[in-house]
């Protein structure tokens, strides 16, 4: 299924509460971590030729997740908390942080677009940093941010 069809499939209604939203977002997180783990396993096995395709899939799934999260979660949260300046500021700050992470991921994918570059220590080091940042962000979302959704 194409990218646009996947987006349209997920973006049924804006602004309203969706019972399954948080479980779907958490499921997306698991898909992303699964792909991330595949990249790490292929590095360990020195199967560098498989990594570009996994990176491409990771980036695709990540973009789907972000579009879904922005259009459902953040849109709903901004509407829900429109009269609470403190929470609204917090939500806006977290969304801006996510934009920075999204840019870092896109930059990473664009920088390491060849097998030669993927075989470097720089790739491994930056992949580890990216993994730590993502893990930290996902833990925060699932344990704290998503609890505001109801």
CSV table of N, CA and C in Angstrom, one decimal:
chain,number,residue,atom,x,y,z
A,1,UNK,N,0.9,-1.2,0.0
A,1,UNK,CA,0.0,0.0,0.0
A,1,UNK,C,0.9,1.2,0.0
A,2,UNK,N,0.5,2.2,-0.8
A,2,UNK,CA,1.3,3.4,-0.9
A,2,UNK,C,1.3,4.3,0.3
A,3,UNK,N,2.2,5.2,0.4
A,3,UNK,CA,2.3,6.1,1.5
A,3,UNK,C,1.0,6.9,1.7
A,4,UNK,N,0.5,7.5,0.7
A,4,UNK,CA,-0.7,8.3,0.8
A,4,UNK,C,-1.9,7.5,1.2
A,5,UNK,N,-2.0,6.3,0.7
A,5,UNK,CA,-3.1,5.4,1.1
A,5,UNK,C,-3.0,5.1,2.5
A,6,UNK,N,-1.8,4.8,3.0
A,6,UNK,CA,-1.6,4.5,4.4
A,6,UNK,C,-2.0,5.7,5.3
A,7,UNK,N,-1.6,6.9,4.9
A,7,UNK,CA,-2.0,8.1,5.7
A,7,UNK,C,-3.5,8.2,5.7
A,8,UNK,N,-4.1,8.1,4.5
A,8,UNK,CA,-5.6,8.3,4.5
A,8,UNK,C,-6.3,7.2,5.3
A,9,UNK,N,-5.8,6.0,5.3
A,9,UNK,CA,-6.4,5.0,6.1
A,9,UNK,C,-6.3,5.3,7.6
A,10,UNK,N,-5.3,5.9,8.0
A,10,UNK,CA,-5.1,6.3,9.5
A,10,UNK,C,-5.9,7.5,9.8
A,11,UNK,N,-5.9,8.5,8.9
A,11,UNK,CA,-6.5,9.8,9.3
A,11,UNK,C,-8.0,9.8,8.9
A,12,UNK,N,-8.8,9.2,9.7
A,12,UNK,CA,-10.2,9.1,9.5
A,12,UNK,C,-10.9,10.4,10.0
A,13,UNK,N,-10.7,10.7,11.3
A,13,UNK,CA,-11.3,11.9,11.9
A,13,UNK,C,-10.3,12.7,12.7
A,14,UNK,N,-10.4,14.0,12.5
A,14,UNK,CA,-9.5,14.9,13.3
A,14,UNK,C,-10.3,15.4,14.5
A,15,UNK,N,-9.6,15.8,15.5
A,15,UNK,CA,-10.2,16.5,16.6
A,15,UNK,C,-11.0,15.7,17.6
A,16,UNK,N,-11.3,14.5,17.3
A,16,UNK,CA,-12.1,13.7,18.2
A,16,UNK,C,-11.3,12.6,18.9
A,17,UNK,N,-11.8,12.2,20.1
A,17,UNK,CA,-11.2,11.2,20.8
A,17,UNK,C,-11.3,9.8,20.1
A,18,UNK,N,-10.3,9.1,20.0
A,18,UNK,CA,-10.2,7.8,19.4
A,18,UNK,C,-9.8,6.8,20.4
A,19,UNK,N,-10.6,5.8,20.8
A,19,UNK,CA,-10.3,4.8,21.8
A,19,UNK,C,-8.9,4.1,21.5
A,20,UNK,N,-8.7,3.8,20.3
A,20,UNK,CA,-7.5,3.0,20.0
A,20,UNK,C,-6.2,3.7,19.7
A,21,UNK,N,-6.3,5.1,19.7
A,21,UNK,CA,-5.2,5.9,19.3
A,21,UNK,C,-3.9,5.5,20.0
A,22,UNK,N,-3.9,5.5,21.3
A,22,UNK,CA,-2.7,5.3,22.1
A,22,UNK,C,-2.1,3.9,21.8
A,23,UNK,N,-3.0,2.9,21.7
A,23,UNK,CA,-2.5,1.6,21.5
A,23,UNK,C,-1.9,1.5,20.0
A,24,UNK,N,-2.5,2.2,19.1
A,24,UNK,CA,-1.9,2.3,17.7
A,24,UNK,C,-0.6,3.0,17.7
A,25,UNK,N,-0.5,4.1,18.5
A,25,UNK,CA,0.8,4.8,18.5
A,25,UNK,C,1.9,3.9,19.2
A,26,UNK,N,1.5,3.2,20.2
A,26,UNK,CA,2.5,2.3,20.9
A,26,UNK,C,2.9,1.1,19.9
A,27,UNK,N,1.9,0.7,19.2
A,27,UNK,CA,2.2,-0.4,18.2
A,27,UNK,C,3.2,0.1,17.1
A,28,UNK,N,3.0,1.4,16.7
A,28,UNK,CA,4.0,2.0,15.8
A,28,UNK,C,5.4,2.0,16.4
A,29,UNK,N,5.4,2.4,17.7
A,29,UNK,CA,6.7,2.4,18.4
A,29,UNK,C,7.4,1.0,18.3
A,30,UNK,N,6.6,0.0,18.5
A,30,UNK,CA,7.2,-1.4,18.5
A,30,UNK,C,7.7,-1.7,17.1
A,31,UNK,N,7.0,-1.3,16.1
A,31,UNK,CA,7.4,-1.5,14.7
A,31,UNK,C,8.8,-0.8,14.4
A,32,UNK,N,8.8,0.4,14.9
A,32,UNK,CA,10.1,1.2,14.7
A,32,UNK,C,11.3,0.5,15.4
A,33,UNK,N,11.0,0.1,16.7
A,33,UNK,CA,12.1,-0.6,17.4
A,33,UNK,C,12.5,-1.9,16.8
A,34,UNK,N,11.5,-2.6,16.2
A,34,UNK,CA,11.8,-3.9,15.6
A,34,UNK,C,12.8,-3.6,14.3
A,35,UNK,N,12.4,-2.6,13.6
A,35,UNK,CA,13.3,-2.2,12.4
A,35,UNK,C,14.7,-1.8,12.9
A,36,UNK,N,14.7,-1.0,13.9
A,36,UNK,CA,16.0,-0.5,14.5
A,36,UNK,C,16.8,-1.7,14.9
A,37,UNK,N,16.2,-2.7,15.6
A,37,UNK,CA,16.9,-3.9,16.0
A,37,UNK,C,17.5,-4.7,14.8
A,38,UNK,N,16.7,-4.7,13.7
A,38,UNK,CA,17.2,-5.4,12.5
A,38,UNK,C,18.4,-4.7,12.0
A,39,UNK,N,18.4,-3.4,12.0
A,39,UNK,CA,19.6,-2.7,11.6
A,39,UNK,C,20.8,-3.1,12.4
A,40,UNK,N,20.7,-3.1,13.7
A,40,UNK,CA,21.8,-3.4,14.6
A,40,UNK,C,22.2,-4.9,14.4
A,41,UNK,N,21.3,-5.8,14.2
A,41,UNK,CA,21.7,-7.2,14.0
A,41,UNK,C,22.4,-7.3,12.7
A,42,UNK,N,22.0,-6.6,11.7
A,42,UNK,CA,22.8,-6.7,10.4
A,42,UNK,C,24.1,-6.1,10.5
A,43,UNK,N,24.3,-5.1,11.3
A,43,UNK,CA,25.7,-4.5,11.6
A,43,UNK,C,26.5,-5.6,12.3
A,44,UNK,N,26.0,-6.2,13.3
A,44,UNK,CA,26.7,-7.3,14.0
A,44,UNK,C,27.1,-8.4,13.0
A,45,UNK,N,26.3,-8.8,12.1
A,45,UNK,CA,26.5,-9.9,11.2
A,45,UNK,C,27.3,-9.4,10.0
A,46,UNK,N,27.6,-8.1,9.9
A,46,UNK,CA,28.3,-7.5,8.8
A,46,UNK,C,27.5,-7.6,7.5
A,47,UNK,N,26.2,-7.7,7.6
A,47,UNK,CA,25.3,-7.7,6.4
A,47,UNK,C,24.9,-6.3,6.0
A,48,UNK,N,25.9,-5.5,5.7
A,48,UNK,CA,25.7,-4.1,5.4
A,48,UNK,C,24.8,-3.8,4.2
A,49,UNK,N,24.8,-4.8,3.2
A,49,UNK,CA,24.0,-4.6,2.0
A,49,UNK,C,22.5,-4.6,2.3
A,50,UNK,N,22.1,-5.2,3.4
A,50,UNK,CA,20.7,-5.2,3.8
A,50,UNK,C,20.2,-3.9,4.5
A,51,UNK,N,21.1,-3.2,5.1
A,51,UNK,CA,20.8,-2.0,5.9
A,51,UNK,C,20.1,-0.9,5.2
A,52,UNK,N,20.5,-0.5,4.0
A,52,UNK,CA,19.8,0.6,3.3
A,52,UNK,C,18.3,0.4,3.1
A,53,UNK,N,17.9,-0.8,2.8
A,53,UNK,CA,16.5,-1.1,2.6
A,53,UNK,C,15.8,-1.0,4.0
A,54,UNK,N,16.4,-1.5,5.0
A,54,UNK,CA,15.8,-1.4,6.4
A,54,UNK,C,15.7,0.0,6.8
A,55,UNK,N,16.7,0.8,6.5
A,55,UNK,CA,16.7,2.3,6.9
A,55,UNK,C,15.5,2.9,6.1
A,56,UNK,N,15.4,2.6,4.9
A,56,UNK,CA,14.3,3.2,4.1
A,56,UNK,C,12.9,2.8,4.7
A,57,UNK,N,12.8,1.6,5.1
A,57,UNK,CA,11.5,1.1,5.7
A,57,UNK,C,11.3,1.8,7.0
A,58,UNK,N,12.4,1.9,7.8
A,58,UNK,CA,12.3,2.6,9.1
A,58,UNK,C,11.8,4.1,8.9
A,59,UNK,N,12.5,4.8,7.9
A,59,UNK,CA,12.1,6.2,7.7
A,59,UNK,C,10.6,6.3,7.2
A,60,UNK,N,10.2,5.4,6.4
A,60,UNK,CA,8.8,5.3,5.9
A,60,UNK,C,7.8,5.2,7.1
A,61,UNK,N,8.1,4.2,7.9
A,61,UNK,CA,7.2,3.9,9.1
A,61,UNK,C,7.3,5.1,10.1
A,62,UNK,N,8.4,5.7,10.3
A,62,UNK,CA,8.6,6.8,11.2
A,62,UNK,C,7.7,8.0,10.7
A,63,UNK,N,7.8,8.3,9.4
A,63,UNK,CA,7.0,9.4,8.8
A,63,UNK,C,5.5,9.1,9.0
A,64,UNK,N,5.1,7.9,8.7
A,64,UNK,CA,3.7,7.6,8.9
A,64,UNK,C,3.3,7.8,10.4
A,65,UNK,N,4.1,7.4,11.3
A,65,UNK,CA,3.8,7.6,12.7
A,65,UNK,C,3.7,9.0,13.1
A,66,UNK,N,4.6,9.8,12.6
A,66,UNK,CA,4.6,11.3,12.9
A,66,UNK,C,3.4,12.0,12.4
A,67,UNK,N,3.1,11.7,11.1
A,67,UNK,CA,1.9,12.3,10.5
A,67,UNK,C,0.7,11.9,11.3
A,68,UNK,N,0.6,10.7,11.7
A,68,UNK,CA,-0.6,10.2,12.5
A,68,UNK,C,-0.6,10.9,13.8
A,69,UNK,N,0.5,10.9,14.5
A,69,UNK,CA,0.6,11.5,15.8
A,69,UNK,C,0.3,13.0,15.8
A,70,UNK,N,0.8,13.7,14.8
A,70,UNK,CA,0.5,15.1,14.7
A,70,UNK,C,-0.9,15.4,14.4
A,71,UNK,N,-1.5,14.6,13.5
A,71,UNK,CA,-2.9,14.9,13.1
A,71,UNK,C,-4.0,14.4,14.0
A,72,UNK,N,-3.6,13.4,14.8
A,72,UNK,CA,-4.6,12.9,15.7
A,72,UNK,C,-4.3,13.3,17.1
A,73,UNK,N,-3.2,12.9,17.6
A,73,UNK,CA,-2.8,13.1,19.0
A,73,UNK,C,-2.7,14.6,19.3
A,74,UNK,N,-1.7,15.3,18.7
A,74,UNK,CA,-1.5,16.7,19.0
A,74,UNK,C,-2.7,17.6,18.6
A,75,UNK,N,-3.3,17.3,17.5
A,75,UNK,CA,-4.5,18.1,17.2
A,75,UNK,C,-5.6,18.0,18.2
A,76,UNK,N,-5.9,16.8,18.7
A,76,UNK,CA,-6.9,16.6,19.7
A,76,UNK,C,-6.4,17.2,21.0
A,77,UNK,N,-5.2,17.1,21.4
A,77,UNK,CA,-4.7,17.6,22.7
A,77,UNK,C,-4.7,19.1,22.7
A,78,UNK,N,-4.4,19.7,21.6
A,78,UNK,CA,-4.4,21.2,21.5
A,78,UNK,C,-5.9,21.7,21.7
A,79,UNK,N,-6.8,21.0,21.1
A,79,UNK,CA,-8.2,21.4,21.2
A,79,UNK,C,-8.7,21.1,22.7
A,80,UNK,N,-8.3,20.0,23.2
A,80,UNK,CA,-8.8,19.6,24.5
A,80,UNK,C,-8.3,20.6,25.6
A,81,UNK,N,-7.0,21.0,25.5
A,81,UNK,CA,-6.4,21.9,26.5
A,81,UNK,C,-6.3,23.3,26.1
A,82,UNK,N,-7.1,23.7,25.1
A,82,UNK,CA,-7.0,25.1,24.6
A,82,UNK,C,-7.1,26.2,25.7
A,83,UNK,N,-7.8,25.9,26.8
A,83,UNK,CA,-8.0,26.8,27.9
A,83,UNK,C,-7.1,26.7,29.0
A,84,UNK,N,-6.1,25.8,28.9
A,84,UNK,CA,-5.1,25.6,29.9
A,84,UNK,C,-3.7,25.9,29.4
A,85,UNK,N,-3.3,27.2,29.6
A,85,UNK,CA,-2.1,27.6,29.0
A,85,UNK,C,-0.8,26.8,29.3
A,86,UNK,N,-0.8,26.4,30.6
A,86,UNK,CA,0.4,25.6,31.0
A,86,UNK,C,0.5,24.3,30.3
A,87,UNK,N,-0.6,23.5,30.2
A,87,UNK,CA,-0.5,22.2,29.5
A,87,UNK,C,-0.4,22.4,28.0
A,88,UNK,N,-1.0,23.5,27.5
A,88,UNK,CA,-0.9,23.7,26.0
A,88,UNK,C,0.5,24.1,25.7
A,89,UNK,N,1.2,24.9,26.5
A,89,UNK,CA,2.6,25.2,26.2
A,89,UNK,C,3.5,23.9,26.3
A,90,UNK,N,3.2,23.1,27.3
A,90,UNK,CA,3.9,21.8,27.4
A,90,UNK,C,3.7,20.9,26.1
A,91,UNK,N,2.5,20.8,25.7
A,91,UNK,CA,2.2,20.0,24.5
A,91,UNK,C,2.9,20.6,23.2
A,92,UNK,N,2.8,21.9,23.1
A,92,UNK,CA,3.5,22.6,22.0
A,92,UNK,C,5.0,22.3,22.0
A,93,UNK,N,5.6,22.4,23.2
A,93,UNK,CA,7.0,22.2,23.4
A,93,UNK,C,7.4,20.7,23.0
A,94,UNK,N,6.6,19.8,23.4
A,94,UNK,CA,6.8,18.4,23.1
A,94,UNK,C,6.7,18.1,21.6
A,95,UNK,N,5.8,18.8,20.9
A,95,UNK,CA,5.6,18.6,19.5
A,95,UNK,C,6.8,19.2,18.8
A,96,UNK,N,7.3,20.4,19.3
A,96,UNK,CA,8.5,21.0,18.7
A,96,UNK,C,9.7,20.1,18.8
A,97,UNK,N,9.9,19.5,20.0
A,97,UNK,CA,11.0,18.5,20.2
A,97,UNK,C,10.9,17.4,19.2
A,98,UNK,N,9.7,16.9,18.9
A,98,UNK,CA,9.5,15.8,18.0
A,98,UNK,C,9.9,16.3,16.6
A,99,UNK,N,9.7,17.5,16.2
A,99,UNK,CA,10.1,18.0,14.9
A,99,UNK,C,11.6,18.0,14.8
A,100,UNK,N,12.3,18.3,15.9
A,100,UNK,CA,13.8,18.2,15.9
A,100,UNK,C,14.3,16.8,15.8
A,101,UNK,N,13.6,15.9,16.4
A,101,UNK,CA,14.0,14.5,16.3
A,101,UNK,C,13.7,14.0,14.8
A,102,UNK,N,12.6,14.4,14.3
A,102,UNK,CA,12.3,14.1,12.9
A,102,UNK,C,13.3,14.6,11.9
A,103,UNK,N,13.8,15.8,12.1
A,103,UNK,CA,14.8,16.4,11.3
A,103,UNK,C,16.1,15.6,11.5
A,104,UNK,N,16.5,15.2,12.7
A,104,UNK,CA,17.7,14.5,12.9
A,104,UNK,C,17.6,13.1,12.2
A,105,UNK,N,16.5,12.5,12.2
A,105,UNK,CA,16.4,11.2,11.6
A,105,UNK,C,16.5,11.3,10.1
A,106,UNK,N,15.9,12.3,9.5
A,106,UNK,CA,16.0,12.6,8.0
A,106,UNK,C,17.4,12.9,7.7
A,107,UNK,N,18.1,13.7,8.5
A,107,UNK,CA,19.5,14.0,8.2
A,107,UNK,C,20.4,12.8,8.3
A,108,UNK,N,20.1,11.9,9.3
A,108,UNK,CA,20.8,10.7,9.4
A,108,UNK,C,20.6,9.8,8.2
A,109,UNK,N,19.4,9.6,7.8
A,109,UNK,CA,19.1,8.8,6.6
A,109,UNK,C,19.8,9.3,5.4
A,110,UNK,N,19.8,10.6,5.2
A,110,UNK,CA,20.4,11.2,4.0
A,110,UNK,C,21.9,11.1,4.0
A,111,UNK,N,22.5,11.2,5.2
A,111,UNK,CA,24.0,11.2,5.3
A,111,UNK,C,24.5,9.8,5.1
A,112,UNK,N,23.8,8.8,5.5
A,112,UNK,CA,24.2,7.4,5.4
A,112,UNK,C,23.4,6.7,4.4
A,113,UNK,N,23.6,7.0,3.1
A,113,UNK,CA,22.8,6.5,2.0
A,113,UNK,C,23.5,5.5,1.1
A,114,UNK,N,24.7,5.1,1.6
A,114,UNK,CA,25.4,4.1,0.8
A,114,UNK,C,26.0,3.0,1.7
A,115,UNK,N,26.3,1.9,1.2
A,115,UNK,CA,26.9,0.8,2.0
A,115,UNK,C,28.2,1.2,2.5
A,116,UNK,N,29.0,1.9,1.7
A,116,UNK,CA,30.3,2.3,2.1
A,116,UNK,C,30.2,3.2,3.4
A,117,UNK,N,29.3,4.1,3.4
A,117,UNK,CA,29.1,5.0,4.6
A,117,UNK,C,28.5,4.2,5.8
A,118,UNK,N,27.7,3.2,5.5
A,118,UNK,CA,27.1,2.4,6.6
A,118,UNK,C,28.1,1.6,7.3
A,119,UNK,N,29.2,1.2,6.6
A,119,UNK,CA,30.2,0.4,7.2
A,119,UNK,C,31.1,1.1,8.2
A,120,UNK,N,31.0,2.4,8.3
A,120,UNK,CA,31.9,3.2,9.1
A,120,UNK,C,31.5,3.2,10.6
A,121,UNK,N,32.5,3.5,11.4
A,121,UNK,CA,32.2,3.7,12.9
A,121,UNK,C,31.3,4.9,13.1
A,122,UNK,N,31.4,5.9,12.3
A,122,UNK,CA,30.6,7.1,12.5
A,122,UNK,C,29.1,6.7,12.4
A,123,UNK,N,28.8,5.8,11.4
A,123,UNK,CA,27.4,5.3,11.3
A,123,UNK,C,27.0,4.6,12.6
A,124,UNK,N,27.8,3.7,13.0
A,124,UNK,CA,27.5,2.9,14.2
A,124,UNK,C,27.3,3.8,15.4
A,125,UNK,N,28.2,4.8,15.6
A,125,UNK,CA,28.1,5.7,16.7
A,125,UNK,C,26.8,6.6,16.6
A,126,UNK,N,26.5,7.1,15.5
A,126,UNK,CA,25.4,8.0,15.3
A,126,UNK,C,24.1,7.2,15.4
A,127,UNK,N,24.1,5.9,15.0
A,127,UNK,CA,22.9,5.0,15.1
A,127,UNK,C,22.7,4.8,16.6
A,128,UNK,N,23.7,4.6,17.4
A,128,UNK,CA,23.5,4.4,18.8
A,128,UNK,C,22.9,5.6,19.5
A,129,UNK,N,23.4,6.8,19.1
A,129,UNK,CA,22.9,8.1,19.7
A,129,UNK,C,21.4,8.2,19.3
A,130,UNK,N,21.1,7.9,18.1
A,130,UNK,CA,19.7,8.0,17.6
A,130,UNK,C,18.8,7.1,18.3
A,131,UNK,N,19.3,5.9,18.5
A,131,UNK,CA,18.6,4.8,19.3
A,131,UNK,C,18.3,5.3,20.7
A,132,UNK,N,19.3,5.8,21.4
A,132,UNK,CA,19.1,6.3,22.7
A,132,UNK,C,18.1,7.4,22.8
A,133,UNK,N,18.1,8.3,21.8
A,133,UNK,CA,17.2,9.5,21.8
A,133,UNK,C,15.8,9.0,21.6
A,134,UNK,N,15.6,8.0,20.6
A,134,UNK,CA,14.3,7.5,20.3
A,134,UNK,C,13.7,6.7,21.5
A,135,UNK,N,14.6,5.9,22.1
A,135,UNK,CA,14.1,5.1,23.3
A,135,UNK,C,13.7,6.0,24.4
A,136,UNK,N,14.4,7.1,24.7
A,136,UNK,CA,14.1,8.0,25.7
A,136,UNK,C,12.8,8.7,25.4
A,137,UNK,N,12.6,9.2,24.2
A,137,UNK,CA,11.4,9.9,23.8
A,137,UNK,C,10.2,8.9,23.9
A,138,UNK,N,10.3,7.7,23.4
A,138,UNK,CA,9.2,6.8,23.4
A,138,UNK,C,8.8,6.5,24.8
A,139,UNK,N,9.8,6.3,25.7
A,139,UNK,CA,9.5,6.0,27.1
A,139,UNK,C,8.7,7.2,27.7
A,140,UNK,N,9.1,8.4,27.4
A,140,UNK,CA,8.5,9.6,27.9
A,140,UNK,C,7.0,9.6,27.4
A,141,UNK,N,6.9,9.4,26.1
A,141,UNK,CA,5.5,9.5,25.5
A,141,UNK,C,4.6,8.5,26.2
A,142,UNK,N,5.1,7.3,26.2
A,142,UNK,CA,4.2,6.2,26.7
A,142,UNK,C,3.9,6.3,28.2
A,143,UNK,N,4.9,6.7,29.0
A,143,UNK,CA,4.7,6.8,30.5
A,143,UNK,C,4.1,8.1,30.9
A,144,UNK,N,4.3,9.2,30.2
A,144,UNK,CA,3.8,10.5,30.7
A,144,UNK,C,2.9,11.2,29.7
A,145,UNK,N,3.4,11.5,28.5
A,145,UNK,CA,2.6,12.3,27.6
A,145,UNK,C,1.3,11.7,27.2
A,146,UNK,N,1.3,10.5,26.9
A,146,UNK,CA,0.0,9.8,26.4
A,146,UNK,C,-1.0,9.7,27.6
A,147,UNK,N,-0.6,9.9,28.8
A,147,UNK,CA,-1.6,9.8,29.9
A,147,UNK,C,-2.5,11.0,29.9
A,148,UNK,N,-2.1,12.1,29.2
A,148,UNK,CA,-2.9,13.3,29.2
A,148,UNK,C,-4.1,13.1,28.2
A,149,UNK,N,-4.0,12.1,27.4
A,149,UNK,CA,-5.0,11.8,26.3
A,149,UNK,C,-6.2,11.0,27.0
A,150,UNK,N,-7.4,11.6,26.9
A,150,UNK,CA,-8.6,10.9,27.3
A,150,UNK,C,-9.8,11.6,26.9
